[in-house]
């Protein structure tokens, strides 16, 4: 559902869905083109729009645990943002899901009563939300379109999800490839176009944190390489900041100056040794 389409005519959407699932065509010009493309893929795949959620593909506990372990960093970064969304909406009426790039639900947080209702319809950790398995849904559409989307009521291809509104945004790795999808699911009656902005902001924040963690990891790796190279040098090396404090000193420099290179870190060089006048002038 495009935000500009609110408020939408549910009966008109339902009539368009009924026509399409019977004939494979839809005469509703206002239907979101991304939703129509999804319906067409579902129709061409021969997907039954009346499929029961209980027969949807779901990972067993052991396989799901391995999948969660493989995505530990993504889950660890995304979880606080998922909890923030839940608290932001007043801790009711929504469930926030995180999937991997295979659209397997890895984690969920939200309203206990709504979670129980959704679990009865197949929504639980381990469920595969792939379009070919459960039809048009926000997570699958976000992955296929590569952009944030919202799917309301009858826009879902499978009738079992017609009472829901899903909003989702893709999460990209720092290298650009798709890592997963962040989704917010609520009852259709509780849906709101502003949810699209919330999930977009959260997905972007997760991407930024992934980039920050990668940058920090790379910086630590480069620092470790630098330290190794400096310690291997036969010459003494001392790094000072603009305040004259030692930011790095290798073991050889410690031997030459007669100080412990570990104790020297962070101290003003003048407090460790008496520098020759010409060295002081050069430093100044």
XYZ file of N, CA and C in Angstrom:
852
model
N 0.843 -1.192 0.000
C 0.000 0.000 0.000
C 0.878 1.242 0.000
N 0.675 2.087 -0.996
C 1.391 3.351 -1.052
C 0.800 4.307 -0.012
N 1.639 5.031 0.744
C 1.118 5.942 1.767
C 0.084 6.923 1.243
N 0.261 7.370 -0.012
C -0.668 8.353 -0.569
C -2.048 7.750 -0.833
N -2.152 6.410 -0.746
C -3.429 5.750 -1.014
C -4.346 5.744 0.205
N -3.833 6.158 1.384
C -4.667 6.229 2.580
C -5.605 7.428 2.510
N -6.833 7.333 3.026
C -7.488 6.102 3.489
C -7.898 5.251 2.289
N -7.778 3.949 2.427
C -8.065 3.074 1.295
C -9.452 2.446 1.433
N -9.978 2.027 0.299
C -11.289 1.381 0.249
C -11.075 -0.123 0.357
N -11.327 -0.688 1.542
C -11.060 -2.103 1.758
C -11.910 -2.992 0.849
N -13.176 -2.635 0.674
C -14.049 -3.450 -0.151
C -13.578 -3.469 -1.599
N -13.034 -2.331 -2.054
C -12.512 -2.264 -3.417
C -11.284 -3.162 -3.561
N -10.422 -3.138 -2.545
C -9.242 -4.014 -2.553
C -9.656 -5.475 -2.555
N -10.639 -5.794 -1.719
C -11.097 -7.177 -1.620
C -11.696 -7.653 -2.935
N -12.462 -6.793 -3.593
C -13.050 -7.157 -4.895
C -11.959 -7.398 -5.928
N -10.912 -6.544 -5.897
C -9.793 -6.719 -6.824
C -9.085 -8.032 -6.554
N -8.895 -8.367 -5.286
C -8.247 -9.636 -4.915
C -9.082 -10.831 -5.379
N -10.389 -10.750 -5.162
C -11.278 -11.851 -5.573
C -11.239 -12.043 -7.084
N -11.253 -10.932 -7.823
C -11.182 -11.029 -9.276
C -9.862 -11.657 -9.712
N -8.779 -11.210 -9.105
C -7.475 -11.711 -9.524
C -7.320 -13.189 -9.196
N -7.725 -13.603 -8.006
C -7.538 -15.009 -7.622
C -8.455 -15.948 -8.413
N -9.489 -15.386 -9.055
C -10.355 -16.207 -9.913
C -9.890 -16.206 -11.366
N -9.435 -15.019 -11.841
C -9.176 -14.865 -13.271
C -7.714 -14.584 -13.618
N -6.926 -14.165 -12.620
C -5.528 -13.836 -12.899
C -5.355 -12.442 -13.466
N -6.407 -11.632 -13.423
C -6.324 -10.244 -13.894
C -6.962 -9.338 -12.850
N -6.562 -8.068 -12.904
C -7.096 -7.109 -11.938
C -7.336 -5.784 -12.639
N -8.536 -5.230 -12.472
C -8.870 -3.976 -13.137
C -8.751 -2.760 -12.243
N -8.138 -2.928 -11.068
C -8.031 -1.811 -10.126
C -6.764 -1.016 -10.410
N -6.913 0.160 -11.003
C -5.767 0.988 -11.385
C -4.993 1.507 -10.181
N -5.687 1.682 -9.051
C -5.046 2.257 -7.870
C -4.251 1.239 -7.056
N -4.276 -0.032 -7.466
C -3.529 -1.055 -6.733
C -2.020 -0.778 -6.833
N -1.342 -0.892 -5.717
C 0.114 -0.702 -5.683
C 0.763 -1.621 -6.724
N 1.547 -1.067 -7.675
C 2.175 -1.905 -8.716
C 3.039 -3.020 -8.147
N 3.706 -2.776 -7.016
C 4.538 -3.811 -6.408
C 3.680 -4.970 -5.922
N 2.499 -4.662 -5.391
C 1.575 -5.707 -4.939
C 1.067 -6.496 -6.136
N 0.733 -5.806 -7.207
C 0.244 -6.488 -8.407
C 1.316 -7.420 -8.964
N 2.570 -6.971 -8.984
C 3.646 -7.842 -9.474
C 3.760 -9.088 -8.590
N 3.583 -8.908 -7.307
C 3.651 -10.046 -6.394
C 2.493 -11.009 -6.640
N 1.301 -10.471 -6.796
C 0.145 -11.322 -7.102
C 0.391 -12.132 -8.379
N 0.958 -11.471 -9.370
C 1.210 -12.168 -10.640
C 2.209 -13.304 -10.463
N 3.238 -13.076 -9.640
C 4.207 -14.152 -9.375
C 3.535 -15.309 -8.634
N 2.680 -14.975 -7.683
C 1.976 -16.019 -6.926
C 1.041 -16.814 -7.845
N 0.356 -16.106 -8.737
C -0.572 -16.765 -9.680
C 0.197 -17.689 -10.621
N 1.309 -17.184 -11.162
C 2.105 -17.993 -12.090
C 2.721 -19.211 -11.403
N 2.996 -19.088 -10.092
C 3.557 -20.211 -9.343
C 2.488 -21.219 -8.929
N 1.218 -20.879 -9.171
C 0.130 -21.780 -8.819
C -0.144 -21.848 -7.326
N 0.187 -20.788 -6.600
C 0.007 -20.784 -5.147
C -1.480 -20.703 -4.800
N -1.909 -21.515 -3.873
C -3.294 -21.539 -3.424
C -3.537 -20.378 -2.449
N -4.388 -19.412 -2.797
C -4.609 -18.275 -1.905
C -5.327 -18.651 -0.612
N -5.872 -19.868 -0.576
C -6.575 -20.313 0.628
C -5.737 -21.299 1.447
N -4.433 -21.292 1.201
C -3.549 -22.220 1.911
C -3.620 -21.969 3.416
N -3.586 -23.035 4.183
C -3.632 -22.920 5.640
C -2.261 -22.529 6.175
N -2.196 -21.569 7.097
C -0.906 -21.182 7.668
C -0.190 -22.331 8.347
N -0.943 -23.308 8.825
C -0.333 -24.402 9.570
C 0.515 -25.315 8.696
N 0.375 -25.204 7.373
C 1.181 -26.062 6.500
C 2.359 -25.288 5.903
N 2.551 -24.034 6.345
C 3.680 -23.263 5.837
C 4.995 -23.876 6.313
N 6.034 -23.687 5.508
C 7.336 -24.266 5.831
C 7.959 -23.564 7.033
N 8.426 -24.360 7.984
C 9.019 -23.808 9.190
C 10.240 -24.633 9.565
N 11.334 -23.964 9.933
C 12.560 -24.646 10.311
C 12.359 -25.409 11.626
N 13.009 -26.584 11.738
C 12.974 -27.277 13.020
C 13.895 -26.559 13.999
N 13.760 -26.887 15.289
C 14.472 -26.154 16.343
C 15.984 -26.172 16.147
N 16.527 -27.309 15.764
C 17.984 -27.422 15.612
C 18.485 -26.586 14.436
N 17.793 -26.663 13.318
C 18.190 -25.887 12.141
C 18.041 -24.395 12.402
N 16.959 -24.023 13.098
C 16.745 -22.613 13.425
C 17.852 -22.095 14.328
N 18.289 -22.908 15.288
C 19.351 -22.477 16.192
C 20.652 -22.249 15.436
N 20.948 -23.108 14.476
C 22.148 -22.922 13.655
C 22.035 -21.642 12.829
N 20.853 -21.394 12.300
C 20.641 -20.189 11.498
C 20.779 -18.937 12.366
N 20.232 -18.981 13.572
C 20.347 -17.847 14.487
C 21.808 -17.612 14.881
N 22.540 -18.694 15.090
C 23.953 -18.571 15.442
C 24.738 -17.913 14.310
N 24.394 -18.265 13.068
C 25.084 -17.698 11.912
C 24.786 -16.205 11.756
N 23.668 -15.761 12.333
C 23.278 -14.343 12.233
C 23.320 -13.664 13.601
N 24.239 -14.121 14.451
C 24.308 -13.611 15.821
C 24.485 -12.091 15.846
N 25.408 -11.565 15.037
C 25.678 -10.124 15.046
C 24.454 -9.324 14.618
N 23.769 -9.782 13.577
C 22.575 -9.080 13.103
C 21.496 -9.052 14.182
N 21.270 -10.189 14.830
C 20.248 -10.267 15.875
C 20.628 -9.364 17.050
N 21.903 -9.408 17.450
C 22.358 -8.616 18.597
C 22.198 -7.125 18.348
N 22.437 -6.688 17.125
C 22.306 -5.260 16.794
C 20.848 -4.873 16.624
N 20.056 -5.735 15.992
C 18.663 -5.396 15.683
C 17.757 -5.442 16.900
N 18.040 -6.326 17.846
C 17.124 -6.531 18.972
C 16.804 -5.244 19.749
N 17.797 -4.415 20.108
C 17.456 -3.177 20.834
C 16.537 -2.251 20.039
N 16.727 -2.183 18.734
C 15.869 -1.343 17.904
C 14.452 -1.913 17.834
N 14.339 -3.242 17.808
C 13.027 -3.879 17.810
C 12.286 -3.566 19.104
N 13.014 -3.617 20.213
C 12.402 -3.303 21.508
C 12.016 -1.831 21.589
N 12.840 -0.963 20.991
C 12.516 0.464 20.974
C 11.216 0.727 20.222
N 11.035 0.048 19.090
C 9.800 0.211 18.312
C 8.601 -0.217 19.151
N 8.729 -1.362 19.795
C 7.634 -1.888 20.615
C 7.277 -0.924 21.739
N 8.280 -0.360 22.396
C 8.033 0.593 23.477
C 7.475 1.907 22.934
N 7.945 2.296 21.754
C 7.507 3.555 21.149
C 6.006 3.555 20.876
N 5.459 2.412 20.485
C 4.024 2.331 20.169
C 3.183 2.007 21.397
N 3.801 1.990 22.568
C 3.045 1.763 23.793
C 2.941 0.316 24.222
N 3.811 -0.541 23.688
C 3.871 -1.948 24.063
C 2.528 -2.665 23.862
N 1.896 -2.375 22.743
C 0.653 -3.078 22.436
C 0.370 -3.016 20.935
N -0.383 -3.989 20.490
C -0.946 -4.027 19.132
C 0.058 -4.256 18.011
N 1.358 -4.475 18.318
C 2.312 -4.747 17.250
C 3.251 -5.881 17.645
N 3.763 -6.553 16.633
C 4.852 -7.511 16.800
C 5.915 -7.161 15.766
N 7.155 -7.104 16.199
C 8.267 -6.752 15.320
C 9.062 -8.017 15.030
N 9.289 -8.291 13.757
C 9.999 -9.490 13.334
C 11.308 -9.128 12.626
N 12.283 -10.006 12.787
C 13.544 -9.897 12.049
C 13.737 -11.182 11.272
N 13.982 -11.055 9.973
C 14.261 -12.237 9.152
C 15.660 -12.127 8.554
N 16.178 -13.264 8.108
C 17.424 -13.235 7.350
C 17.087 -13.045 5.873
N 18.090 -13.152 4.998
C 17.836 -12.899 3.576
C 17.059 -14.032 2.919
N 16.925 -15.174 3.629
C 16.077 -16.258 3.136
C 14.647 -16.102 3.620
N 14.387 -15.009 4.350
C 13.077 -14.689 4.909
C 12.639 -15.668 5.987
N 13.605 -16.224 6.695
C 13.312 -17.043 7.869
C 13.250 -16.117 9.081
N 12.172 -16.189 9.852
C 12.045 -15.343 11.037
C 13.060 -15.787 12.083
N 13.964 -14.868 12.451
C 15.019 -15.166 13.409
C 14.665 -14.735 14.825
N 13.915 -13.633 14.934
C 13.623 -13.084 16.256
C 12.320 -12.301 16.178
N 11.662 -12.174 17.333
C 10.395 -11.443 17.389
C 10.231 -10.838 18.770
N 9.597 -9.672 18.801
C 9.270 -9.029 20.069
C 7.973 -8.254 19.862
N 7.100 -8.274 20.881
C 5.857 -7.541 20.717
C 4.782 -7.939 21.697
N 3.585 -7.461 21.427
C 2.410 -7.675 22.260
C 2.151 -9.179 22.426
N 2.183 -9.693 23.665
C 2.000 -11.145 23.888
C 0.700 -11.689 23.308
N -0.402 -10.947 23.458
C -1.685 -11.446 22.955
C -1.696 -11.494 21.432
N -1.098 -10.478 20.794
C -1.029 -10.482 19.336
C -0.064 -11.554 18.848
N 1.046 -11.737 19.559
C 1.988 -12.797 19.182
C 1.310 -14.150 19.221
N 0.502 -14.367 20.238
C -0.210 -15.648 20.349
C -1.174 -15.833 19.184
N -1.870 -14.744 18.835
C -2.789 -14.807 17.701
C -2.042 -15.108 16.412
N -0.908 -14.437 16.194
C -0.127 -14.636 14.972
C 0.505 -16.016 14.924
N 0.910 -16.538 16.076
C 1.463 -17.890 16.110
C 0.423 -18.907 15.666
N -0.829 -18.629 15.995
C -1.905 -19.508 15.543
C -2.093 -19.482 14.043
N -1.573 -18.447 13.404
C -1.659 -18.333 11.944
C -0.325 -18.662 11.271
N 0.595 -19.178 12.066
C 1.863 -19.637 11.497
C 3.038 -18.727 11.722
N 2.802 -17.496 12.228
C 3.887 -16.543 12.433
C 4.636 -16.864 13.722
N 5.803 -17.476 13.585
C 6.666 -17.757 14.723
C 8.094 -17.895 14.217
N 9.043 -17.846 15.133
C 10.441 -17.967 14.734
C 10.650 -19.285 13.995
N 11.332 -19.208 12.872
C 11.542 -20.383 12.038
C 10.652 -20.408 10.807
N 9.577 -19.610 10.815
C 8.688 -19.570 9.654
C 9.412 -18.952 8.460
N 9.240 -19.547 7.299
C 9.804 -19.018 6.067
C 8.741 -18.143 5.386
N 9.016 -16.841 5.290
C 8.057 -15.896 4.730
C 8.238 -15.695 3.231
N 8.906 -16.618 2.581
C 9.137 -16.499 1.141
C 7.802 -16.398 0.401
N 7.788 -15.570 -0.616
C 6.571 -15.319 -1.380
C 5.993 -16.596 -1.981
N 6.869 -17.488 -2.418
C 6.399 -18.722 -3.035
C 5.752 -19.687 -2.062
N 5.916 -19.421 -0.751
C 5.349 -20.297 0.269
C 4.078 -19.728 0.881
N 4.079 -18.425 1.170
C 2.901 -17.849 1.844
C 2.379 -16.601 1.149
N 2.729 -16.417 -0.106
C 2.127 -15.358 -0.891
C 2.658 -13.971 -0.574
N 1.958 -12.965 -1.091
C 2.342 -11.571 -0.901
C 2.346 -11.223 0.581
N 3.486 -10.746 1.058
C 3.589 -10.247 2.431
C 4.675 -9.182 2.452
N 4.679 -8.366 3.496
C 5.562 -7.200 3.525
C 7.033 -7.589 3.470
N 7.435 -8.611 4.242
C 8.843 -9.003 4.281
C 9.327 -9.462 2.908
N 8.537 -10.332 2.261
C 8.922 -10.840 0.944
C 8.952 -9.718 -0.088
N 7.976 -8.815 0.002
C 7.907 -7.721 -0.966
C 9.080 -6.763 -0.780
N 9.444 -6.488 0.475
C 10.586 -5.610 0.742
C 11.865 -6.204 0.176
N 12.012 -7.521 0.296
C 13.201 -8.193 -0.225
C 13.213 -8.169 -1.744
N 12.074 -8.463 -2.357
C 12.001 -8.513 -3.816
C 12.137 -7.139 -4.461
N 11.545 -6.131 -3.830
C 11.564 -4.780 -4.391
C 12.796 -3.996 -3.960
N 13.443 -4.458 -2.872
C 14.626 -3.763 -2.373
C 14.320 -2.408 -1.775
N 13.117 -2.256 -1.218
C 12.715 -0.978 -0.658
C 11.644 -1.207 0.415
N 11.420 -0.208 1.293
C 10.384 -0.350 2.319
C 8.997 -0.439 1.688
N 8.136 -1.281 2.269
C 6.783 -1.466 1.726
C 5.797 -1.663 2.870
N 4.524 -1.492 2.540
C 3.450 -1.817 3.475
C 2.392 -2.602 2.719
N 1.927 -3.691 3.326
C 0.905 -4.544 2.714
C -0.275 -4.600 3.675
N -1.446 -4.188 3.197
C -2.620 -4.121 4.072
C -3.669 -5.146 3.660
N -4.314 -5.741 4.661
C -5.486 -6.592 4.454
C -5.497 -7.411 3.194
N -6.450 -7.143 2.291
C -6.608 -7.953 1.073
C -5.450 -7.847 0.083
N -4.483 -6.985 0.330
C -3.308 -6.975 -0.549
C -2.486 -8.245 -0.357
N -2.614 -8.907 0.802
C -1.968 -10.199 0.999
C -2.606 -11.214 0.045
N -1.782 -12.008 -0.592
C -2.324 -12.960 -1.562
C -3.096 -14.072 -0.875
N -2.640 -14.478 0.305
C -3.302 -15.558 1.031
C -4.335 -14.989 1.991
N -5.537 -15.519 1.923
C -6.656 -15.000 2.697
C -6.406 -15.089 4.198
N -5.560 -16.007 4.629
C -5.295 -16.170 6.057
C -4.685 -14.920 6.677
N -4.076 -14.045 5.837
C -3.414 -12.852 6.355
C -4.186 -11.566 6.045
N -5.425 -11.703 5.595
C -6.214 -10.531 5.216
C -6.571 -9.638 6.394
N -6.482 -10.138 7.591
C -6.821 -9.321 8.761
C -5.605 -8.585 9.316
N -4.463 -8.661 8.589
C -3.215 -8.088 9.089
C -2.719 -6.951 8.192
N -1.894 -6.101 8.783
C -1.121 -5.118 8.025
C 0.346 -5.339 8.345
N 1.143 -5.512 7.316
C 2.583 -5.716 7.497
C 3.364 -4.562 6.883
N 4.390 -4.124 7.590
C 5.265 -3.051 7.101
C 6.698 -3.536 7.252
N 7.511 -3.400 6.222
C 8.859 -3.978 6.265
C 9.854 -3.140 5.486
N 11.113 -3.256 5.896
C 12.206 -2.579 5.196
C 13.407 -3.518 5.150
N 14.114 -3.541 4.026
C 15.298 -4.407 3.922
C 16.463 -3.857 4.736
N 17.331 -4.750 5.180
C 18.549 -4.377 5.899
C 19.734 -4.807 5.043
N 20.610 -3.862 4.724
C 21.770 -4.154 3.883
C 23.045 -4.205 4.717
N 23.935 -5.092 4.334
C 25.253 -5.169 4.958
C 26.085 -3.989 4.483
N 27.163 -3.651 5.196
C 28.039 -2.552 4.766
C 28.564 -2.737 3.346
N 28.673 -3.993 2.919
C 29.165 -4.274 1.569
C 28.080 -4.134 0.509
N 26.823 -3.923 0.951
C 25.744 -3.673 0.004
C 24.768 -4.805 -0.194
N 25.158 -6.048 0.122
C 24.233 -7.141 -0.109
C 23.146 -7.172 0.959
N 22.026 -7.806 0.610
C 20.897 -7.899 1.520
C 21.228 -8.845 2.669
N 20.976 -8.389 3.907
C 21.212 -9.225 5.082
C 19.930 -9.798 5.650
N 18.856 -9.037 5.556
C 17.601 -9.478 6.142
C 16.538 -8.415 5.991
N 15.452 -8.594 6.740
C 14.323 -7.679 6.661
C 13.780 -7.439 8.069
N 13.443 -6.193 8.347
C 12.785 -5.829 9.599
C 11.313 -5.579 9.287
N 10.419 -6.246 10.039
C 8.983 -6.146 9.753
C 8.197 -5.786 11.007
N 7.142 -5.017 10.803
C 6.178 -4.716 11.863
C 4.829 -5.246 11.398
N 4.235 -6.110 12.212
C 2.942 -6.702 11.869
C 1.926 -6.295 12.927
N 0.756 -5.876 12.468
C -0.333 -5.511 13.364
C -1.647 -5.925 12.713
N -2.735 -5.839 13.464
C -4.046 -6.087 12.874
C -4.338 -4.983 11.857
N -5.076 -5.331 10.823
C -5.350 -4.343 9.779
C -6.008 -3.091 10.352
N -6.885 -3.270 11.321
C -7.595 -2.129 11.906
C -6.656 -1.186 12.650
N -5.462 -1.663 12.994
C -4.496 -0.849 13.734
C -3.402 -0.289 12.822
N -3.464 -0.600 11.543
C -2.427 -0.171 10.616
C -2.418 1.337 10.424
N -1.240 1.877 10.106
C -1.102 3.326 9.905
C 0.040 3.562 8.926
N -0.104 4.527 8.012
C 0.969 4.782 7.033
C 2.267 5.253 7.668
N 2.190 5.882 8.861
C 3.405 6.367 9.516
C 4.327 5.229 9.950
N 3.773 4.018 10.059
C 4.591 2.865 10.433
C 5.713 2.645 9.429
N 5.460 3.043 8.182
C 6.481 2.886 7.143
C 7.725 3.699 7.484
N 7.532 4.920 7.977
C 8.667 5.757 8.363
C 9.419 5.180 9.554
N 8.680 4.566 10.494
C 9.306 3.970 11.680
C 10.217 2.817 11.281
N 9.711 1.932 10.427
C 10.505 0.756 10.061
C 11.679 1.147 9.164
N 11.502 2.179 8.346
C 12.608 2.677 7.512
C 13.739 3.209 8.392
N 13.364 4.021 9.391
C 14.369 4.611 10.274
C 15.092 3.544 11.069
N 14.359 2.544 11.554
C 14.976 1.477 12.342
C 15.932 0.639 11.499
N 15.515 0.307 10.273
C 16.380 -0.478 9.390
C 17.657 0.301 9.064
N 17.524 1.603 8.832
C 18.696 2.429 8.542
C 19.618 2.508 9.751
N 19.039 2.609 10.945
C 19.852 2.649 12.167
C 20.626 1.348 12.357
N 19.997 0.233 12.033
C 20.680 -1.066 12.117
C 21.841 -1.109 11.124
N 21.591 -0.633 9.906
C 22.656 -0.593 8.894
C 23.819 0.286 9.359
N 23.502 1.435 9.957
C 24.557 2.329 10.445
C 25.385 1.665 11.544
N 24.708 0.920 12.422
C 25.428 0.246 13.497
C 26.298 -0.881 12.949
N 25.807 -1.579 11.937
C 26.605 -2.618 11.287
C 27.867 -2.012 10.673
N 27.706 -0.836 10.034
C 28.845 -0.155 9.424
C 29.820 0.308 10.495
N 29.308 0.845 11.604
C 30.175 1.308 12.694
C 30.961 0.150 13.296
N 30.295 -0.986 13.487
C 30.979 -2.152 14.046
C 32.061 -2.660 13.101
N 31.755 -2.646 11.805
C 32.753 -3.079 10.827
C 33.949 -2.140 10.833
N 33.689 -0.836 10.872
C 34.781 0.152 10.879
C 35.644 -0.013 12.125
N 35.014 -0.237 13.263
C 35.759 -0.433 14.510
C 36.598 -1.704 14.445
N 36.016 -2.759 13.892
C 36.740 -4.023 13.767
C 37.961 -3.868 12.859
N 37.761 -3.157 11.747
C 38.871 -2.938 10.821
C 39.955 -2.074 11.468
N 39.536 -1.048 12.230
C 40.503 -0.182 12.902
C 41.323 -0.964 13.925
N 40.649 -1.834 14.669
C 41.351 -2.664 15.658
C 42.322 -3.621 14.981
N 41.899 -4.152 13.835
C 42.769 -5.062 13.086
C 44.016 -4.325 12.593
N 43.826 -3.123 12.037
C 44.960 -2.343 11.551
C 45.879 -1.934 12.701
N 45.289 -1.604 13.844
C 46.085 -1.233 15.009
C 46.927 -2.412 15.488
N 46.335 -3.606 15.467
C 47.074 -4.797 15.872
C 48.251 -5.050 14.933
N 48.020 -4.849 13.635
C 49.102 -5.022 12.660
C 50.212 -3.996 12.892
N 49.806 -2.731 13.169
C 50.784 -1.683 13.425
C 51.605 -1.999 14.677
N 50.932 -2.428 15.736
C 51.628 -2.767 16.972
C 52.635 -3.885 16.752
N 52.225 -4.880 15.981
C 53.121 -6.012 15.704
C 54.357 -5.531 14.949
N 54.134 -4.664 13.956
C 55.259 -4.160 13.153
C 56.197 -3.311 14.001
N 55.623 -2.461 14.853
C 56.461 -1.597 15.691
C 57.269 -2.391 16.704
N 56.660 -3.410 17.292
C 57.371 -4.214 18.280
C 58.499 -5.016 17.633
N 58.354 -5.306 16.350
C 59.377 -6.085 15.656
C 60.562 -5.235 15.193
N 60.433 -3.910 15.261
C 61.517 -3.030 14.795
C 62.691 -3.049 15.768
N 63.884 -2.913 15.187
C 65.098 -2.870 16.014
C 65.364 -1.461 16.541
N 64.691 -0.474 15.963
C 64.854 0.904 16.415
C 63.729 1.276 17.375
N 64.032 2.190 18.284
C 63.024 2.649 19.229
C 62.069 3.641 18.592
N 60.800 3.428 18.790
C 59.774 4.298 18.210
C 58.869 4.795 19.333
N 58.656 6.123 19.366
C 57.744 6.719 20.345
C 56.767 7.634 19.604
N 55.472 7.469 19.889
C 54.444 8.352 19.338
C 53.945 9.253 20.452
N 53.849 10.553 20.147
C 53.330 11.519 21.106
C 52.121 12.241 20.505
N 51.165 12.613 21.375
C 50.082 13.462 20.893
C 50.491 14.925 21.044
N 49.590 15.843 20.742
C 49.942 17.265 20.765
C 50.210 17.781 22.175
N 49.843 16.995 23.176
C 50.087 17.398 24.561
C 51.369 16.769 25.117
N 52.109 16.072 24.255
C 53.350 15.452 24.696
C 53.170 14.150 25.430
N 51.973 13.572 25.377
C 51.734 12.291 26.033
C 52.065 11.141 25.086
N 52.574 10.076 25.666
C 52.965 8.909 24.884
C 51.710 8.137 24.485
N 51.489 8.022 23.191
C 50.368 7.225 22.700
C 50.817 5.835 22.268
N 52.098 5.692 21.981
C 52.654 4.368 21.691
C 54.167 4.412 21.852
N 54.683 3.336 22.392
C 56.131 3.194 22.526
C 56.457 1.714 22.399
N 57.380 1.373 21.518
C 57.681 -0.053 21.363
C 58.690 -0.502 22.418
N 58.864 -1.800 22.520
C 59.723 -2.365 23.566
C 61.164 -1.885 23.427
N 61.663 -1.738 22.184
C 63.031 -1.297 21.959
C 63.245 0.115 22.493
N 62.254 1.012 22.282
C 62.356 2.374 22.796
C 62.404 2.360 24.322
N 61.625 1.470 24.936
C 61.642 1.347 26.385
C 63.012 0.938 26.907
N 63.670 0.030 26.176
C 65.011 -0.416 26.566
C 66.017 0.737 26.457
N 65.945 1.475 25.361
C 66.887 2.577 25.131
C 66.722 3.672 26.183
N 65.447 3.987 26.510
C 65.178 5.075 27.435
C 65.194 4.632 28.896
N 65.265 3.324 29.097
C 65.290 2.813 30.462
C 63.963 2.928 31.188
N 62.861 2.801 30.439
C 61.530 2.856 31.061
C 60.721 1.657 30.581
N 59.726 1.305 31.358
C 58.813 0.232 30.950
C 57.887 0.766 29.867
N 57.883 0.103 28.712
C 57.049 0.602 27.630
C 55.566 0.507 27.963
N 55.202 -0.410 28.837
C 53.790 -0.522 29.235
C 53.397 0.612 30.186
N 54.283 0.934 31.133
C 54.001 1.993 32.110
C 54.048 3.388 31.466
N 54.776 3.495 30.347
C 54.942 4.799 29.709
C 53.700 5.258 28.958
N 52.845 4.319 28.579
C 51.663 4.661 27.780
C 50.779 5.668 28.518
N 50.434 6.758 27.833
C 49.537 7.753 28.392
C 50.197 8.787 29.272
N 51.477 8.664 29.540
C 52.174 9.618 30.394
C 52.900 10.668 29.552
N 53.094 11.852 30.160
C 53.847 12.903 29.473
C 55.304 12.474 29.385
N 55.912 12.624 28.209
C 57.268 12.131 27.997
C 58.255 12.796 28.962
N 58.036 14.090 29.254
C 58.934 14.806 30.166
C 58.958 14.193 31.557
N 57.890 13.505 31.955
C 57.852 12.904 33.282
C 58.607 11.580 33.329
N 58.978 11.085 32.162
C 59.691 9.803 32.099
C 61.196 10.001 31.969
N 61.579 10.959 31.139
C 63.004 11.185 30.890
C 63.253 12.679 30.711
N 64.514 13.080 30.892
C 64.914 14.460 30.628
C 65.397 14.549 29.193
N 64.648 15.297 28.387
C 64.995 15.398 26.977
C 66.104 16.430 26.769
N 67.008 16.181 25.819
C 68.014 17.183 25.449
C 67.336 18.458 24.964
N 67.960 19.593 25.176
C 67.367 20.886 24.819
C 66.982 20.963 23.350
N 67.845 20.424 22.466
C 67.538 20.511 21.046
C 66.298 19.672 20.668
N 66.101 18.544 21.400
C 64.908 17.721 21.148
C 63.651 18.466 21.615
N 63.744 19.124 22.764
C 62.613 19.901 23.271
C 62.240 21.012 22.298
N 63.258 21.680 21.756
C 62.981 22.747 20.802
C 62.327 22.190 19.531
N 62.820 21.041 19.089
C 62.234 20.424 17.883
C 60.767 20.035 18.111
N 60.489 19.480 19.289
C 59.118 19.104 19.618
C 58.237 20.339 19.698
N 58.771 21.408 20.285
C 57.982 22.653 20.412
C 57.678 23.226 19.041
